[in-house]
Short mmCIF file of C-alpha atoms in Angstrom, two decimals:
data_model
loop_
_atom_site.label_atom_id
_atom_site.label_comp_id
_atom_site.label_asym_id
_atom_site.label_seq_id
_atom_site.Cartn_x
_atom_site.Cartn_y
_atom_site.Cartn_z
CA MET B 1 0.12 0.08 0.03
CA PRO B 2 1.11 3.46 -0.67
CA THR B 3 2.78 4.97 2.41
CA LYS B 4 2.26 8.87 0.77
CA VAL B 5 -0.60 9.81 2.17
CA TYR B 6 -1.69 13.98 0.65
CA ILE B 7 -4.19 15.65 2.05
CA ALA B 8 -6.16 18.34 -0.66
CA PRO B 9 -10.03 19.00 -0.82
CA ARG B 10 -12.14 16.54 -1.38
CA VAL B 11 -16.09 17.32 -2.67
CA GLU B 12 -17.39 14.19 -0.71
CA ILE B 13 -15.74 16.61 2.95
CA LEU B 14 -17.91 20.38 2.34
CA ALA B 15 -20.67 17.88 1.16
CA GLN B 16 -20.97 16.36 4.44
CA SER B 17 -20.01 19.40 6.70
CA GLY B 18 -23.70 20.64 5.75
CA ILE B 19 -22.77 24.05 3.72
CA GLU B 20 -26.86 25.41 1.98
CA SER B 21 -24.43 27.22 -1.32
CA ILE B 22 -21.64 25.93 -3.08
CA PRO B 23 -18.31 28.13 -2.92
CA THR B 24 -17.71 30.16 -6.11
CA GLU B 25 -15.42 27.76 -7.98
CA TYR B 26 -17.72 26.14 -8.21
CA VAL B 27 -20.17 27.67 -9.43
CA ARG B 28 -20.59 27.42 -13.79
CA PRO B 29 -21.30 30.50 -15.71
CA VAL B 30 -24.26 31.22 -16.77
CA GLU B 31 -23.51 30.29 -20.23
CA GLU B 32 -22.95 26.68 -18.75
CA ARG B 33 -26.72 26.63 -17.17
CA GLN B 34 -28.48 25.23 -19.89
CA ASP B 35 -30.46 22.61 -18.79
CA LEU B 36 -29.28 22.02 -15.98
CA GLY B 37 -30.52 21.52 -12.76
CA ASP B 38 -31.01 18.57 -10.08
CA ALA B 39 -30.10 15.31 -12.22
CA LEU B 40 -33.09 12.78 -10.55
CA GLU B 41 -36.05 15.84 -11.27
CA GLU B 42 -34.37 16.21 -15.57
CA VAL B 43 -34.77 12.96 -16.04
CA LYS B 44 -38.97 13.42 -14.81
CA LYS B 45 -39.30 16.55 -16.66
CA GLN B 46 -37.63 15.10 -20.09
CA ILE B 47 -39.33 11.24 -19.73
CA ALA B 48 -42.28 13.42 -19.26
CA SER B 49 -42.12 15.96 -22.40
CA GLY B 50 -41.12 13.50 -25.04
CA VAL B 51 -37.81 14.73 -25.28
CA PRO B 52 -36.26 11.60 -27.87
CA GLN B 53 -33.80 9.75 -25.66
CA ILE B 54 -30.66 8.25 -25.81
CA PRO B 55 -31.82 4.96 -28.33
CA VAL B 56 -30.74 1.08 -26.79
CA VAL B 57 -29.28 -1.78 -28.90
CA ASP B 58 -29.69 -5.40 -28.94
CA LEU B 59 -26.20 -6.48 -28.56
CA LYS B 60 -27.86 -10.08 -28.67
CA GLY B 61 -28.15 -10.30 -32.61
CA PHE B 62 -24.23 -9.97 -33.55
CA ASP B 63 -24.04 -13.69 -32.98
CA SER B 64 -26.76 -15.04 -34.32
CA ASP B 65 -26.40 -17.29 -37.76
CA ASP B 66 -29.01 -15.71 -39.61
CA HIS B 67 -27.54 -12.57 -41.40
CA GLU B 68 -30.49 -10.73 -40.91
CA THR B 69 -30.49 -10.68 -37.05
CA LYS B 70 -26.69 -9.79 -37.02
CA MET B 71 -26.95 -7.09 -40.19
CA ALA B 72 -30.10 -5.90 -38.02
CA CYS B 73 -27.96 -4.75 -34.71
CA VAL B 74 -25.33 -3.81 -36.90
CA ASP B 75 -28.04 -1.25 -38.14
CA SER B 76 -29.15 -0.51 -34.69
CA VAL B 77 -25.60 -0.09 -33.29
CA LYS B 78 -23.99 2.23 -36.82
CA LYS B 79 -27.26 4.11 -36.45
CA ALA B 80 -26.79 4.93 -32.94
CA ALA B 81 -23.59 5.92 -33.49
CA GLU B 82 -23.94 7.43 -37.16
CA GLU B 83 -26.86 9.95 -35.33
CA TRP B 84 -26.17 10.13 -31.27
CA GLY B 85 -22.39 9.38 -30.92
CA VAL B 86 -24.07 7.01 -27.61
CA MET B 87 -25.93 4.44 -26.76
CA HIS B 88 -26.42 2.12 -24.37
CA ILE B 89 -26.66 -1.71 -24.95
CA ALA B 90 -28.77 -4.42 -23.94
CA ASN B 91 -27.57 -8.61 -23.97
CA HIS B 92 -23.76 -7.05 -23.31
CA GLY B 93 -22.44 -10.57 -21.81
CA ILE B 94 -21.33 -9.43 -18.03
CA PRO B 95 -23.22 -11.21 -15.44
CA GLU B 96 -25.44 -8.96 -13.92
CA ASP B 97 -24.15 -10.47 -10.40
CA LEU B 98 -20.47 -9.96 -11.43
CA LEU B 99 -21.41 -6.36 -12.73
CA ASP B 100 -23.20 -6.08 -8.78
CA LYS B 101 -19.81 -7.03 -7.36
CA VAL B 102 -17.93 -4.36 -8.64
CA ARG B 103 -20.35 -1.40 -7.45
CA GLU B 104 -19.88 -2.85 -4.37
CA VAL B 105 -16.41 -2.98 -4.58
CA GLY B 106 -16.59 0.62 -5.80
CA LYS B 107 -18.55 2.02 -3.00
CA LYS B 108 -17.17 0.13 -0.04
CA PHE B 109 -14.24 1.60 -1.08
CA PHE B 110 -15.61 5.59 -1.31
CA ASP B 111 -17.74 4.52 2.05
CA GLN B 112 -14.26 4.24 3.14
CA PRO B 113 -12.89 6.90 5.13
CA ILE B 114 -11.83 10.04 4.29
CA VAL B 115 -8.43 9.29 5.77
CA GLN B 116 -7.80 5.93 4.34
CA LYS B 117 -8.89 6.61 0.69
CA GLU B 118 -6.17 9.43 1.22
CA GLN B 119 -3.40 6.97 1.33
CA TYR B 120 -3.91 6.00 -2.67
CA ALA B 121 -4.21 9.63 -3.35
CA ASN B 122 -2.51 10.51 -6.98
CA ASP B 123 -0.68 13.58 -7.39
CA GLN B 124 -1.18 15.27 -10.65
CA ALA B 125 1.52 17.70 -10.50
CA SER B 126 4.00 15.37 -10.05
CA GLY B 127 2.33 13.75 -13.72
CA LYS B 128 0.72 10.57 -11.00
CA ILE B 129 -2.39 10.81 -12.25
CA GLN B 130 -3.06 6.82 -10.89
CA GLY B 131 -5.06 7.13 -7.88
CA TYR B 132 -7.83 8.59 -5.97
CA GLY B 133 -8.36 12.45 -6.57
CA SER B 134 -10.09 15.54 -7.41
CA LYS B 135 -10.06 17.71 -9.80
CA LEU B 136 -7.26 20.44 -9.44
CA ALA B 137 -7.78 24.46 -10.30
CA ASN B 138 -5.70 24.62 -12.85
CA ASN B 139 -7.25 26.43 -15.31
CA ALA B 140 -7.61 29.61 -16.50
CA SER B 141 -11.28 30.18 -14.87
CA GLY B 142 -9.73 28.15 -11.51
CA GLN B 143 -13.36 26.51 -12.25
CA LEU B 144 -13.55 22.98 -9.69
CA GLU B 145 -16.30 20.22 -10.60
CA TRP B 146 -18.57 18.21 -7.56
CA GLU B 147 -16.81 14.90 -7.86
CA ASP B 148 -14.42 13.15 -6.84
CA TYR B 149 -13.16 10.00 -8.45
CA PHE B 150 -10.53 6.81 -8.17
CA PHE B 151 -9.15 6.17 -12.02
CA HIS B 152 -6.19 3.51 -13.41
CA LEU B 153 -5.22 1.43 -15.86
CA ILE B 154 -7.20 -2.13 -15.56
CA TYR B 155 -6.38 -3.27 -19.31
CA PRO B 156 -3.74 -5.11 -20.30
CA VAL B 157 -2.61 -7.00 -16.81
CA ASP B 158 0.43 -7.04 -18.26
CA LYS B 159 0.48 -3.29 -17.89
CA THR B 160 -1.64 -2.53 -14.45
CA ASP B 161 0.17 -1.34 -11.79
CA LEU B 162 -1.73 -3.93 -8.82
CA SER B 163 0.18 -1.70 -5.75
CA ILE B 164 -2.28 1.70 -6.57
CA TRP B 165 -5.07 -1.44 -6.52
CA PRO B 166 -7.44 -0.47 -3.21
CA LYS B 167 -6.86 -3.37 -0.96
CA ASP B 168 -9.76 -2.25 0.93
CA PRO B 169 -12.61 -3.38 0.33
CA SER B 170 -10.22 -7.46 -0.20
CA ASP B 171 -12.15 -8.86 -3.05
CA TYR B 172 -11.67 -5.39 -5.24
CA ILE B 173 -8.34 -6.52 -6.88
CA GLU B 174 -10.22 -10.01 -7.65
CA VAL B 175 -13.50 -8.43 -8.81
CA THR B 176 -12.37 -5.69 -11.33
CA LYS B 177 -9.91 -7.96 -12.86
CA GLN B 178 -12.74 -10.39 -13.74
CA PHE B 179 -14.93 -6.87 -14.62
CA ALA B 180 -12.49 -6.06 -16.98
CA GLU B 181 -11.70 -9.48 -18.32
CA HIS B 182 -15.28 -9.55 -19.57
CA LEU B 183 -15.52 -6.27 -20.90
CA ARG B 184 -12.09 -6.66 -23.13
CA THR B 185 -14.74 -9.31 -24.93
CA VAL B 186 -17.45 -6.56 -25.13
CA VAL B 187 -14.62 -3.93 -26.45
CA SER B 188 -14.45 -6.20 -29.38
CA LYS B 189 -17.54 -6.97 -30.52
CA MET B 190 -18.01 -3.20 -30.22
CA LEU B 191 -15.16 -2.38 -32.54
CA SER B 192 -16.45 -6.07 -34.54
CA ILE B 193 -20.04 -4.26 -34.76
CA LEU B 194 -18.58 -0.37 -35.70
CA SER B 195 -16.72 -2.09 -38.24
CA VAL B 196 -19.37 -3.70 -40.37
CA GLY B 197 -21.51 -0.54 -40.01
CA LEU B 198 -18.37 1.12 -42.03
CA GLU B 199 -18.65 -1.93 -44.30
CA LEU B 200 -15.26 -2.82 -43.59
CA GLU B 201 -13.89 -6.72 -42.29
CA GLU B 202 -14.70 -6.68 -38.70
CA GLY B 203 -11.57 -6.91 -36.86
CA LYS B 204 -10.56 -3.22 -38.74
CA LEU B 205 -11.20 -1.19 -35.87
CA GLU B 206 -9.72 -3.07 -33.46
CA ARG B 207 -5.99 -3.66 -35.37
CA GLU B 208 -6.50 0.49 -36.30
CA ILE B 209 -6.32 1.22 -32.09
CA GLY B 210 -4.04 -1.10 -30.95
CA GLY B 211 -5.35 -4.75 -30.83
CA LYS B 212 -5.66 -6.96 -27.76
CA GLU B 213 -1.82 -6.33 -26.88
CA ASP B 214 -2.55 -2.21 -26.69
CA LEU B 215 -5.41 -1.53 -26.24
CA LEU B 216 -5.96 0.04 -23.23
CA MET B 217 -9.06 0.04 -20.25
CA GLN B 218 -8.20 3.24 -18.28
CA LEU B 219 -11.52 2.89 -15.63
CA LYS B 220 -12.17 6.02 -13.67
CA ILE B 221 -15.03 5.65 -10.27
CA ASN B 222 -16.54 8.44 -10.93
CA TYR B 223 -18.13 9.66 -6.95
CA TYR B 224 -20.67 12.23 -6.89
CA PRO B 225 -21.91 13.82 -3.81
CA LYS B 226 -25.21 15.77 -2.58
CA CYS B 227 -25.03 19.17 -4.19
CA PRO B 228 -26.80 21.89 -1.93
CA GLN B 229 -26.73 23.56 -5.35
CA PRO B 230 -27.26 20.93 -8.62
CA ASP B 231 -28.88 24.22 -11.22
CA LEU B 232 -24.98 25.83 -10.32
CA ALA B 233 -23.00 22.70 -10.21
CA LEU B 234 -21.04 20.17 -12.73
CA GLY B 235 -20.02 16.67 -11.67
CA VAL B 236 -18.25 16.47 -15.20
CA GLU B 237 -17.63 19.57 -17.31
CA ALA B 238 -19.26 19.49 -21.35
CA HIS B 239 -16.50 17.63 -23.19
CA THR B 240 -15.71 14.42 -25.69
CA ASP B 241 -14.07 11.56 -24.69
CA ILE B 242 -9.83 11.49 -26.23
CA SER B 243 -10.91 7.44 -25.79
CA SER B 244 -11.74 5.18 -29.21
CA LEU B 245 -14.44 3.94 -26.65
CA SER B 246 -16.27 4.62 -23.48
CA PHE B 247 -18.92 2.42 -20.97
CA ILE B 248 -20.13 3.72 -18.61
CA LEU B 249 -22.04 1.43 -15.38
CA HIS B 250 -23.87 3.82 -12.85
CA ASN B 251 -25.07 3.13 -9.77
CA GLY B 252 -28.75 3.57 -10.67
CA VAL B 253 -28.98 7.08 -9.94
CA PRO B 254 -29.20 8.96 -13.56
CA GLY B 255 -26.32 12.31 -14.13
CA LEU B 256 -25.58 11.70 -17.85
CA GLN B 257 -26.46 14.51 -20.33
CA VAL B 258 -26.21 14.44 -23.72
CA TYR B 259 -26.25 17.51 -26.59
CA LYS B 260 -27.76 17.07 -28.91
CA GLU B 261 -29.38 19.29 -31.54
CA ASN B 262 -28.72 22.97 -29.26
CA ARG B 263 -30.42 21.06 -25.66
CA TRP B 264 -29.06 19.08 -23.30
CA ILE B 265 -30.40 15.38 -23.17
CA THR B 266 -30.37 13.92 -19.56
CA ALA B 267 -29.63 9.72 -20.07
CA PRO B 268 -32.70 7.51 -17.35
CA CYS B 269 -31.22 4.68 -15.91
CA ILE B 270 -32.51 1.37 -18.13
CA PRO B 271 -32.09 -1.76 -16.26
CA ASP B 272 -30.08 -4.14 -17.23
CA THR B 273 -27.39 -1.96 -19.71
CA MET B 274 -24.74 -0.49 -19.65
CA ILE B 275 -23.92 3.22 -21.93
CA VAL B 276 -21.78 3.50 -24.85
CA HIS B 277 -20.22 6.61 -26.03
CA ILE B 278 -18.37 7.44 -30.06
CA GLY B 279 -15.03 9.09 -28.64
CA ASP B 280 -12.67 11.22 -30.93
CA THR B 281 -10.68 7.88 -31.85
CA LEU B 282 -13.74 6.22 -33.34
CA GLU B 283 -14.86 9.45 -35.10
CA ILE B 284 -11.62 10.41 -36.30
CA LEU B 285 -11.34 6.92 -37.84
CA SER B 286 -14.61 7.11 -38.75
CA ASN B 287 -14.57 10.17 -41.04
CA GLY B 288 -16.98 11.31 -38.58
CA LYS B 289 -19.43 9.16 -39.97
CA TYR B 290 -19.95 7.63 -36.59
CA LYS B 291 -20.17 10.80 -33.53
CA SER B 292 -18.38 11.85 -30.35
CA ILE B 293 -20.39 13.10 -28.57
CA LEU B 294 -20.59 16.47 -26.04
CA HIS B 295 -21.56 15.60 -23.06
CA ARG B 296 -21.10 16.46 -19.09
CA GLY B 297 -22.42 15.37 -15.30
CA LEU B 298 -25.04 16.54 -13.60
CA VAL B 299 -25.43 16.33 -9.59
CA ASN B 300 -28.49 17.15 -7.32
CA LYS B 301 -29.48 16.99 -4.01
CA GLU B 302 -30.61 13.88 -2.61
CA LYS B 303 -28.80 10.49 -3.79
CA VAL B 304 -25.13 10.27 -3.96
CA ARG B 305 -23.97 8.70 -8.06
CA ILE B 306 -21.23 6.67 -8.08
CA SER B 307 -20.27 5.91 -12.86
CA TRP B 308 -17.51 3.43 -13.57
CA ALA B 309 -16.79 5.19 -16.52
CA ILE B 310 -14.26 3.03 -18.67
CA PHE B 311 -12.25 4.44 -21.62
CA CYS B 312 -10.59 2.46 -24.23
CA GLU B 313 -7.75 4.35 -25.47
CA PRO B 314 -5.13 2.92 -28.39
CA PRO B 315 -1.18 3.84 -27.28
CA LYS B 316 0.53 7.08 -26.57
CA GLU B 317 2.70 7.26 -30.25
CA LYS B 318 2.14 3.70 -31.37
CA VAL B 319 -0.94 3.82 -33.14
CA VAL B 320 -0.84 7.72 -35.72
CA LEU B 321 -4.53 8.23 -36.64
CA ARG B 322 -6.54 9.26 -39.50
CA PRO B 323 -9.64 8.83 -41.22
CA LEU B 324 -9.17 5.09 -43.17
CA GLU B 325 -8.83 5.08 -46.02
CA GLU B 326 -11.42 3.30 -47.02
CA LEU B 327 -13.81 6.02 -45.93
CA VAL B 328 -11.79 9.02 -48.20
CA THR B 329 -13.58 9.80 -51.45
CA ASP B 330 -13.28 12.68 -53.87
CA GLU B 331 -17.04 13.36 -52.27
CA THR B 332 -15.24 12.12 -49.02
CA PRO B 333 -12.44 14.00 -48.65
CA ALA B 334 -10.20 13.39 -45.14
CA LYS B 335 -11.62 15.38 -41.82
CA PHE B 336 -8.92 15.02 -40.09
CA THR B 337 -4.88 15.20 -40.33
CA PRO B 338 -3.04 12.92 -39.23
CA ARG B 339 -1.78 12.81 -35.52
CA THR B 340 -0.95 10.38 -32.80
CA PHE B 341 -2.36 9.71 -29.53
CA GLN B 342 -0.63 11.84 -27.86
CA GLU B 343 -0.33 14.57 -30.24
CA HIS B 344 -4.64 14.51 -30.25
CA ILE B 345 -4.50 14.62 -27.00
CA GLU B 346 -2.16 18.23 -26.53
CA ARG B 347 -4.32 19.28 -29.17
CA LYS B 348 -7.08 19.43 -26.87
CA LEU B 349 -5.75 20.63 -24.61
CA PHE B 350 -4.20 23.75 -26.36
CA LYS B 351 -8.08 24.56 -27.65
CA LYS B 352 -9.60 23.69 -24.32
CA LYS B 353 -6.69 26.18 -22.57
CA GLN B 354 -7.48 28.82 -24.94
CA ALA B 355 -11.00 28.55 -24.52
CA GLU B 356 -10.55 29.00 -21.24
CA GLU B 357 -8.41 31.73 -21.41
CA ALA B 358 -11.35 34.07 -23.42
CA ALA B 359 -13.68 32.71 -20.60
CA ALA B 360 -11.64 34.17 -17.82
CA ALA B 361 -10.47 37.18 -20.00
CA GLN B 362 -14.43 38.08 -20.40
CA ALA B 363 -15.18 37.80 -17.34
CA ALA B 364 -12.87 40.12 -15.74
CA ASN B 365 -14.33 42.58 -18.55
CA GLY B 366 -17.28 42.76 -16.33
CA HIS B 367 -19.37 39.31 -17.97
CA LYS B 368 -19.19 37.55 -15.00
CA PRO B 369 -21.36 34.75 -13.72
CA ASN B 370 -24.42 35.57 -11.47
CA ILE B 371 -23.69 32.87 -8.75
CA THR B 372 -27.58 33.68 -7.64
CA ASN B 373 -29.19 32.59 -10.80
#
């Protein structure tokens, strides 16, 4: 177990302190407050108003010997990837009792006293990003997110560092290993389906992003405490994922919002499904056919939300990302320039920094968020 204990501000401590108003560094600017509110209430409102919902796709048909049944599955995933960039997947093949164990060990870790969790604290300043943490105020606006988290690599096994995995609860490591093995199979299936959806051979996309040996699966357990002002805060700010695919498991409390057709749509919790996002990597490879969806995380006043986000990422330098040559024609020229995954990360961070600095400058000139709204 790591011996260094780094005491940093944790959102959990704030939430337990009995505050009625959140600190200003957690207050989002006015321009980010469209459809922002208590996640539990937003879901009810949107279902009642008939707002279009994130599609549900059934993966079972892809294993069928019947061609029509298999292609019906491909078409439903393709349609969701093209029109939404996100979907609920049913019949994914991971045993429900294993998913319950994943939820249980993750909750038990966060149920421990803060001092116990701090033994696993990360140190972003020194580049140690794996471990227990909270977002640092390292952007131009100084804004923070209403969440704590635990982040670590879970696959391939030979690249993981078990010394930083939680030792309590005692079955965390074994349960998480089993989950990673099962999920890796689902990752391959999703990539196969999406390859066929582009009229490519089944293994094409997986090979392009590293294959079994080099595709990484990073787990981030997000812990969102109850928030006294969910209409002003975000658990996670708006972003697209840099990954190829991202999978989300949750504890039955809603919070995910996706941006589509000029509004934010709050995802309901659908039993026996996981959520899958298309990430930037697949958007680039598909030459924009598959969409990397802008999304964010809401919080609420009544219930702690925990989500397990697994990011499937290519190796940083080994793979060059570019639109696949089969998808580039005179009618559909390449929309993206070649870059390594590391270069894509750096470009995205640079653009984000520019946007934050522009927003900070605007605020300094008198355009400040109305924190009483």
